[in-house]
PDB file of C-alpha atoms in Angstrom:
ATOM      1  CA  MET A 570      19.271 -59.531 -10.092  1.00 82.00           C
ATOM      2  CA  LYS A 571      17.039 -56.524  -9.739  1.00 89.00           C
ATOM      3  CA  THR A 572      14.152 -56.338  -7.289  1.00 89.00           C
ATOM      4  CA  VAL A 573      10.968 -54.879  -8.771  1.00 91.00           C
ATOM      5  CA  LEU A 574       9.907 -52.865  -5.721  1.00 93.00           C
ATOM      6  CA  ALA A 575      11.540 -52.381  -2.319  1.00 92.00           C
ATOM      7  CA  SER A 576       9.431 -50.420   0.148  1.00 92.00           C
ATOM      8  CA  ARG A 577       9.672 -49.424   3.816  1.00 94.00           C
ATOM      9  CA  SER A 578       7.765 -46.968   5.937  1.00 94.00           C
ATOM     10  CA  VAL A 579       8.186 -45.197   9.260  1.00 95.00           C
ATOM     11  CA  GLU A 580       5.441 -43.789  11.500  1.00 95.00           C
ATOM     12  CA  ILE A 581       5.393 -40.046  12.159  1.00 95.00           C
ATOM     13  CA  PRO A 582       5.268 -39.517  15.948  1.00 94.00           C
ATOM     14  CA  ALA A 583       2.696 -37.222  17.588  1.00 92.00           C
ATOM     15  CA  GLY A 584       3.701 -33.558  17.746  1.00 92.00           C
ATOM     16  CA  VAL A 585       5.994 -33.780  14.708  1.00 95.00           C
ATOM     17  CA  GLU A 586       5.331 -32.123  11.351  1.00 95.00           C
ATOM     18  CA  VAL A 587       6.943 -33.385   8.139  1.00 95.00           C
ATOM     19  CA  GLU A 588       7.352 -31.608   4.801  1.00 95.00           C
ATOM     20  CA  ILE A 589       8.691 -33.488   1.770  1.00 95.00           C
ATOM     21  CA  ASN A 590       9.615 -31.618  -1.394  1.00 94.00           C
ATOM     22  CA  ALA A 591      11.635 -33.337  -4.150  1.00 92.00           C
ATOM     23  CA  ARG A 592      13.510 -35.701  -1.791  1.00 93.00           C
ATOM     24  CA  VAL A 593      14.301 -32.881   0.661  1.00 96.00           C
ATOM     25  CA  ILE A 594      12.678 -33.693   3.987  1.00 96.00           C
ATOM     26  CA  LYS A 595      12.038 -31.131   6.731  1.00 96.00           C
ATOM     27  CA  VAL A 596      11.033 -32.375  10.184  1.00 96.00           C
ATOM     28  CA  THR A 597       9.718 -29.910  12.786  1.00 96.00           C
ATOM     29  CA  GLY A 598       9.091 -30.799  16.433  1.00 95.00           C
ATOM     30  CA  PRO A 599       9.091 -29.296  19.930  1.00 94.00           C
ATOM     31  CA  ARG A 600      12.916 -28.961  20.020  1.00 94.00           C
ATOM     32  CA  GLY A 601      13.271 -27.318  16.630  1.00 94.00           C
ATOM     33  CA  SER A 602      13.559 -28.317  12.997  1.00 96.00           C
ATOM     34  CA  LEU A 603      15.942 -30.467  10.927  1.00 96.00           C
ATOM     35  CA  THR A 604      16.348 -30.640   7.149  1.00 96.00           C
ATOM     36  CA  ARG A 605      18.015 -33.422   5.162  1.00 96.00           C
ATOM     37  CA  ASN A 606      18.621 -33.766   1.437  1.00 96.00           C
ATOM     38  CA  PHE A 607      18.289 -37.204  -0.207  1.00 95.00           C
ATOM     39  CA  LYS A 608      18.581 -36.013  -3.838  1.00 95.00           C
ATOM     40  CA  HIS A 609      21.680 -38.136  -4.421  1.00 94.00           C
ATOM     41  CA  LEU A 610      19.508 -41.290  -4.185  1.00 92.00           C
ATOM     42  CA  SER A 611      16.992 -42.301  -6.853  1.00 92.00           C
ATOM     43  CA  MET A 612      13.931 -43.226  -4.798  1.00 92.00           C
ATOM     44  CA  ASP A 613      10.372 -42.150  -4.061  1.00 93.00           C
ATOM     45  CA  LEU A 614       9.790 -40.370  -0.742  1.00 93.00           C
ATOM     46  CA  ARG A 615       6.087 -39.998   0.051  1.00 93.00           C
ATOM     47  CA  LYS A 616       3.955 -38.980   2.998  1.00 94.00           C
ATOM     48  CA  VAL A 617       1.134 -41.521   3.301  1.00 91.00           C
ATOM     49  CA  GLU A 618      -1.455 -40.641   5.969  1.00 89.00           C
ATOM     50  CA  ASN A 619       0.560 -40.735   9.239  1.00 92.00           C
ATOM     51  CA  SER A 620       3.777 -42.263   7.895  1.00 94.00           C
ATOM     52  CA  ILE A 621       6.577 -41.735   5.403  1.00 95.00           C
ATOM     53  CA  ARG A 622       7.070 -44.351   2.691  1.00 95.00           C
ATOM     54  CA  VAL A 623      10.325 -44.933   0.808  1.00 94.00           C
ATOM     55  CA  ASP A 624      10.090 -46.855  -2.480  1.00 94.00           C
ATOM     56  CA  VAL A 625      12.879 -47.997  -4.797  1.00 94.00           C
ATOM     57  CA  TRP A 626      11.957 -49.514  -8.144  1.00 93.00           C
ATOM     58  CA  PHE A 627      14.160 -52.015 -10.042  1.00 93.00           C
ATOM     59  CA  ALA A 628      17.039 -51.789  -7.599  1.00 91.00           C
ATOM     60  CA  ASN A 629      20.235 -53.809  -7.321  1.00 92.00           C
ATOM     61  CA  ARG A 630      21.769 -54.827  -3.983  1.00 92.00           C
ATOM     62  CA  LYS A 631      23.450 -51.522  -3.175  1.00 92.00           C
ATOM     63  CA  GLN A 632      20.352 -49.497  -3.985  1.00 91.00           C
ATOM     64  CA  LEU A 633      18.238 -51.822  -1.798  1.00 92.00           C
ATOM     65  CA  ALA A 634      20.527 -51.077   1.155  1.00 93.00           C
ATOM     66  CA  THR A 635      19.793 -47.352   0.865  1.00 93.00           C
ATOM     67  CA  VAL A 636      16.107 -47.891   1.698  1.00 94.00           C
ATOM     68  CA  ARG A 637      16.799 -48.922   5.294  1.00 95.00           C
ATOM     69  CA  THR A 638      19.498 -46.244   5.600  1.00 95.00           C
ATOM     70  CA  VAL A 639      17.092 -43.466   4.615  1.00 96.00           C
ATOM     71  CA  ILE A 640      14.442 -44.788   7.042  1.00 96.00           C
ATOM     72  CA  SER A 641      17.059 -44.799   9.847  1.00 96.00           C
ATOM     73  CA  HIS A 642      18.078 -41.206   9.026  1.00 96.00           C
ATOM     74  CA  ILE A 643      14.445 -40.063   9.106  1.00 96.00           C
ATOM     75  CA  ASP A 644      13.848 -41.904  12.396  1.00 96.00           C
ATOM     76  CA  ASN A 645      16.935 -40.195  13.890  1.00 96.00           C
ATOM     77  CA  MET A 646      15.489 -36.847  12.779  1.00 96.00           C
ATOM     78  CA  PHE A 647      12.233 -37.662  14.620  1.00 96.00           C
ATOM     79  CA  VAL A 648      14.156 -38.515  17.811  1.00 95.00           C
ATOM     80  CA  GLY A 649      16.279 -35.367  17.402  1.00 96.00           C
ATOM     81  CA  VAL A 650      13.338 -32.947  17.212  1.00 95.00           C
ATOM     82  CA  THR A 651      11.419 -34.650  20.051  1.00 95.00           C
ATOM     83  CA  ARG A 652      14.095 -35.726  22.570  1.00 94.00           C
ATOM     84  CA  GLY A 653      17.543 -34.801  21.215  1.00 95.00           C
ATOM     85  CA  PHE A 654      20.833 -36.706  21.424  1.00 97.00           C
ATOM     86  CA  ILE A 655      23.534 -36.708  24.110  1.00 97.00           C
ATOM     87  CA  TYR A 656      27.122 -37.965  23.994  1.00 97.00           C
ATOM     88  CA  LYS A 657      29.035 -38.265  27.282  1.00 97.00           C
ATOM     89  CA  MET A 658      32.840 -38.219  27.088  1.00 96.00           C
ATOM     90  CA  ARG A 659      35.289 -39.142  29.856  1.00 96.00           C
ATOM     91  CA  PHE A 660      38.909 -38.018  30.268  1.00 95.00           C
ATOM     92  CA  VAL A 661      41.400 -40.872  30.679  1.00 95.00           C
ATOM     93  CA  TYR A 662      44.902 -40.082  31.928  1.00 94.00           C
ATOM     94  CA  SER A 663      47.567 -41.829  33.958  1.00 93.00           C
ATOM     95  CA  HIS A 664      49.781 -38.922  35.061  1.00 93.00           C
ATOM     96  CA  PHE A 665      49.135 -35.538  33.456  1.00 94.00           C
ATOM     97  CA  PRO A 666      45.537 -34.407  34.111  1.00 95.00           C
ATOM     98  CA  ILE A 667      43.783 -33.316  30.922  1.00 95.00           C
ATOM     99  CA  ASN A 668      42.334 -29.796  31.176  1.00 95.00           C
ATOM    100  CA  VAL A 669      39.325 -29.048  28.931  1.00 95.00           C
ATOM    101  CA  THR A 670      37.731 -25.601  28.755  1.00 95.00           C
ATOM    102  CA  LEU A 671      35.186 -23.846  26.561  1.00 95.00           C
ATOM    103  CA  ALA A 672      36.213 -20.514  24.988  1.00 94.00           C
ATOM    104  CA  GLY A 673      33.231 -19.168  23.050  1.00 92.00           C
ATOM    105  CA  ASP A 674      32.333 -22.042  20.723  1.00 94.00           C
ATOM    106  CA  ILE A 675      35.813 -23.621  20.772  1.00 96.00           C
ATOM    107  CA  VAL A 676      36.735 -26.533  23.071  1.00 96.00           C
ATOM    108  CA  GLU A 677      40.359 -26.188  24.240  1.00 96.00           C
ATOM    109  CA  ILE A 678      42.283 -29.272  25.400  1.00 96.00           C
ATOM    110  CA  ARG A 679      45.395 -28.491  27.463  1.00 96.00           C
ATOM    111  CA  ASN A 680      48.094 -30.540  29.223  1.00 95.00           C
ATOM    112  CA  PHE A 681      47.433 -33.708  27.195  1.00 95.00           C
ATOM    113  CA  LEU A 682      50.411 -36.011  28.003  1.00 93.00           C
ATOM    114  CA  GLY A 683      52.036 -32.930  29.556  1.00 94.00           C
ATOM    115  CA  GLU A 684      52.401 -31.227  26.164  1.00 93.00           C
ATOM    116  CA  LYS A 685      52.329 -27.438  25.946  1.00 95.00           C
ATOM    117  CA  ARG A 686      50.331 -27.460  22.697  1.00 95.00           C
ATOM    118  CA  VAL A 687      46.693 -26.370  23.015  1.00 96.00           C
ATOM    119  CA  ARG A 688      44.354 -28.528  20.931  1.00 96.00           C
ATOM    120  CA  LYS A 689      41.234 -26.753  19.669  1.00 96.00           C
ATOM    121  CA  VAL A 690      37.948 -28.176  18.376  1.00 96.00           C
ATOM    122  CA  LYS A 691      35.147 -25.937  17.097  1.00 96.00           C
ATOM    123  CA  LEU A 692      31.669 -26.915  18.282  1.00 96.00           C
ATOM    124  CA  LEU A 693      29.459 -27.512  15.257  1.00 95.00           C
ATOM    125  CA  GLU A 694      26.199 -25.584  14.832  1.00 94.00           C
ATOM    126  CA  GLY A 695      23.500 -26.641  17.294  1.00 93.00           C
ATOM    127  CA  VAL A 696      25.815 -28.634  19.609  1.00 96.00           C
ATOM    128  CA  LYS A 697      25.826 -27.672  23.302  1.00 96.00           C
ATOM    129  CA  TYR A 698      28.784 -28.349  25.608  1.00 96.00           C
ATOM    130  CA  VAL A 699      28.251 -28.975  29.354  1.00 96.00           C
ATOM    131  CA  ARG A 700      30.830 -29.932  31.959  1.00 95.00           C
ATOM    132  CA  SER A 701      29.283 -32.587  34.259  1.00 93.00           C
ATOM    133  CA  ASN A 702      28.980 -31.492  37.880  1.00 92.00           C
ATOM    134  CA  ASP A 703      28.237 -34.881  39.425  1.00 93.00           C
ATOM    135  CA  VAL A 704      30.939 -36.890  37.597  1.00 93.00           C
ATOM    136  CA  LYS A 705      34.615 -35.906  37.642  1.00 92.00           C
ATOM    137  CA  ASP A 706      36.403 -35.547  34.285  1.00 93.00           C
ATOM    138  CA  GLN A 707      33.303 -35.795  32.087  1.00 96.00           C
ATOM    139  CA  ILE A 708      31.792 -33.551  29.416  1.00 96.00           C
ATOM    140  CA  GLU A 709      28.392 -33.834  27.728  1.00 96.00           C
ATOM    141  CA  LEU A 710      27.659 -32.876  24.124  1.00 96.00           C
ATOM    142  CA  SER A 711      23.997 -32.533  23.193  1.00 96.00           C
ATOM    143  CA  GLY A 712      21.925 -31.387  20.254  1.00 96.00           C
ATOM    144  CA  ASN A 713      19.156 -32.254  17.805  1.00 95.00           C
ATOM    145  CA  ASP A 714      21.210 -33.493  14.840  1.00 96.00           C
ATOM    146  CA  ILE A 715      22.924 -36.818  15.609  1.00 96.00           C
ATOM    147  CA  ALA A 716      25.410 -36.276  12.778  1.00 96.00           C
ATOM    148  CA  LEU A 717      26.692 -32.968  14.189  1.00 96.00           C
ATOM    149  CA  VAL A 718      26.804 -34.179  17.822  1.00 96.00           C
ATOM    150  CA  SER A 719      28.671 -37.382  16.935  1.00 97.00           C
ATOM    151  CA  LEU A 720      31.039 -35.545  14.575  1.00 97.00           C
ATOM    152  CA  THR A 721      31.952 -33.078  17.336  1.00 97.00           C
ATOM    153  CA  ALA A 722      32.614 -35.993  19.727  1.00 97.00           C
ATOM    154  CA  ALA A 723      34.762 -37.704  17.074  1.00 97.00           C
ATOM    155  CA  GLN A 724      36.782 -34.525  16.485  1.00 97.00           C
ATOM    156  CA  ILE A 725      37.445 -34.139  20.231  1.00 96.00           C
ATOM    157  CA  GLN A 726      38.517 -37.792  20.473  1.00 96.00           C
ATOM    158  CA  GLY A 727      40.653 -37.424  17.336  1.00 96.00           C
ATOM    159  CA  GLN A 728      42.544 -34.467  18.823  1.00 95.00           C
ATOM    160  CA  THR A 729      43.742 -36.700  21.670  1.00 94.00           C
ATOM    161  CA  ASN A 730      45.263 -39.452  19.504  1.00 94.00           C
ATOM    162  CA  VAL A 731      48.603 -40.610  20.923  1.00 92.00           C
ATOM    163  CA  ARG A 732      51.356 -40.562  18.300  1.00 92.00           C
ATOM    164  CA  ASN A 733      54.822 -42.183  18.248  1.00 94.00           C
ATOM    165  CA  LYS A 734      54.246 -44.085  21.490  1.00 93.00           C
ATOM    166  CA  ASP A 735      53.130 -47.589  22.431  1.00 94.00           C
ATOM    167  CA  LEU A 736      49.319 -47.458  22.311  1.00 92.00           C
ATOM    168  CA  ARG A 737      49.042 -50.432  24.704  1.00 93.00           C
ATOM    169  CA  LYS A 738      50.758 -48.361  27.396  1.00 94.00           C
ATOM    170  CA  PHE A 739      49.613 -44.795  26.609  1.00 94.00           C
ATOM    171  CA  LEU A 740      45.832 -45.023  26.877  1.00 93.00           C
ATOM    172  CA  ASP A 741      45.369 -41.317  27.602  1.00 95.00           C
ATOM    173  CA  GLY A 742      42.622 -39.476  25.747  1.00 95.00           C
ATOM    174  CA  ILE A 743      39.028 -38.308  25.764  1.00 96.00           C
ATOM    175  CA  TYR A 744      36.646 -41.141  24.883  1.00 96.00           C
ATOM    176  CA  VAL A 745      32.889 -41.488  24.362  1.00 97.00           C
ATOM    177  CA  SER A 746      31.566 -43.361  27.409  1.00 96.00           C
ATOM    178  CA  GLU A 747      27.820 -43.143  26.754  1.00 95.00           C
ATOM    179  CA  LYS A 748      25.629 -42.074  23.834  1.00 96.00           C
ATOM    180  CA  GLY A 749      22.013 -42.113  22.759  1.00 95.00           C
ATOM    181  CA  PRO A 750      18.778 -40.124  22.945  1.00 95.00           C
ATOM    182  CA  MET A 751      18.291 -37.805  25.887  1.00 92.00           C
ATOM    183  CA  PRO A 752      16.305 -39.311  28.759  1.00 89.00           C
ATOM    184  CA  GLU A 753      12.669 -38.244  28.708  1.00 78.00           C
ATOM    185  CA  GLN A 754      11.640 -35.703  31.341  1.00 70.00           C
ATOM    186  CA  GLU A 755       8.647 -36.480  33.532  1.00 59.00           C
TER     187      GLU A 755
END
């Protein structure tokens, strides 16, 4: 059964400017600007006073689900341009210490399970890499776009998949230990 009208809105935070043009939304804030294209979805995107409204007319179940998804994406863009996102990753090893270095914009993972092979992951555009000083064996990935930061973290974790061994015993790898928006500075 089709729903006549499904509508949701999200408030635009202070200090953030929004431009909407043919389902392409551009959000500009103190940390920079993000653009996202929603042309693959048939919906109305409108700026109403101090909020953004998403409307879907005569939608089935799957199209109704996209309304909340689009609102979540827009909300993540607001958080990205005001605070930014951070993913903390810890190294887990039982015997061979994992060595991670940054060469330009490429993260190099050496000595994983004692292997000689160097694993390389390219940092995506707008993602910053920091080696934690206060915590041993931890790296921090940060940036404005949650999709790029999380994808970089997933690629680093994917490079340290253990193959042809018992996964219950070989728990070595680089795993996301903490993620979310950056803490607000006072």
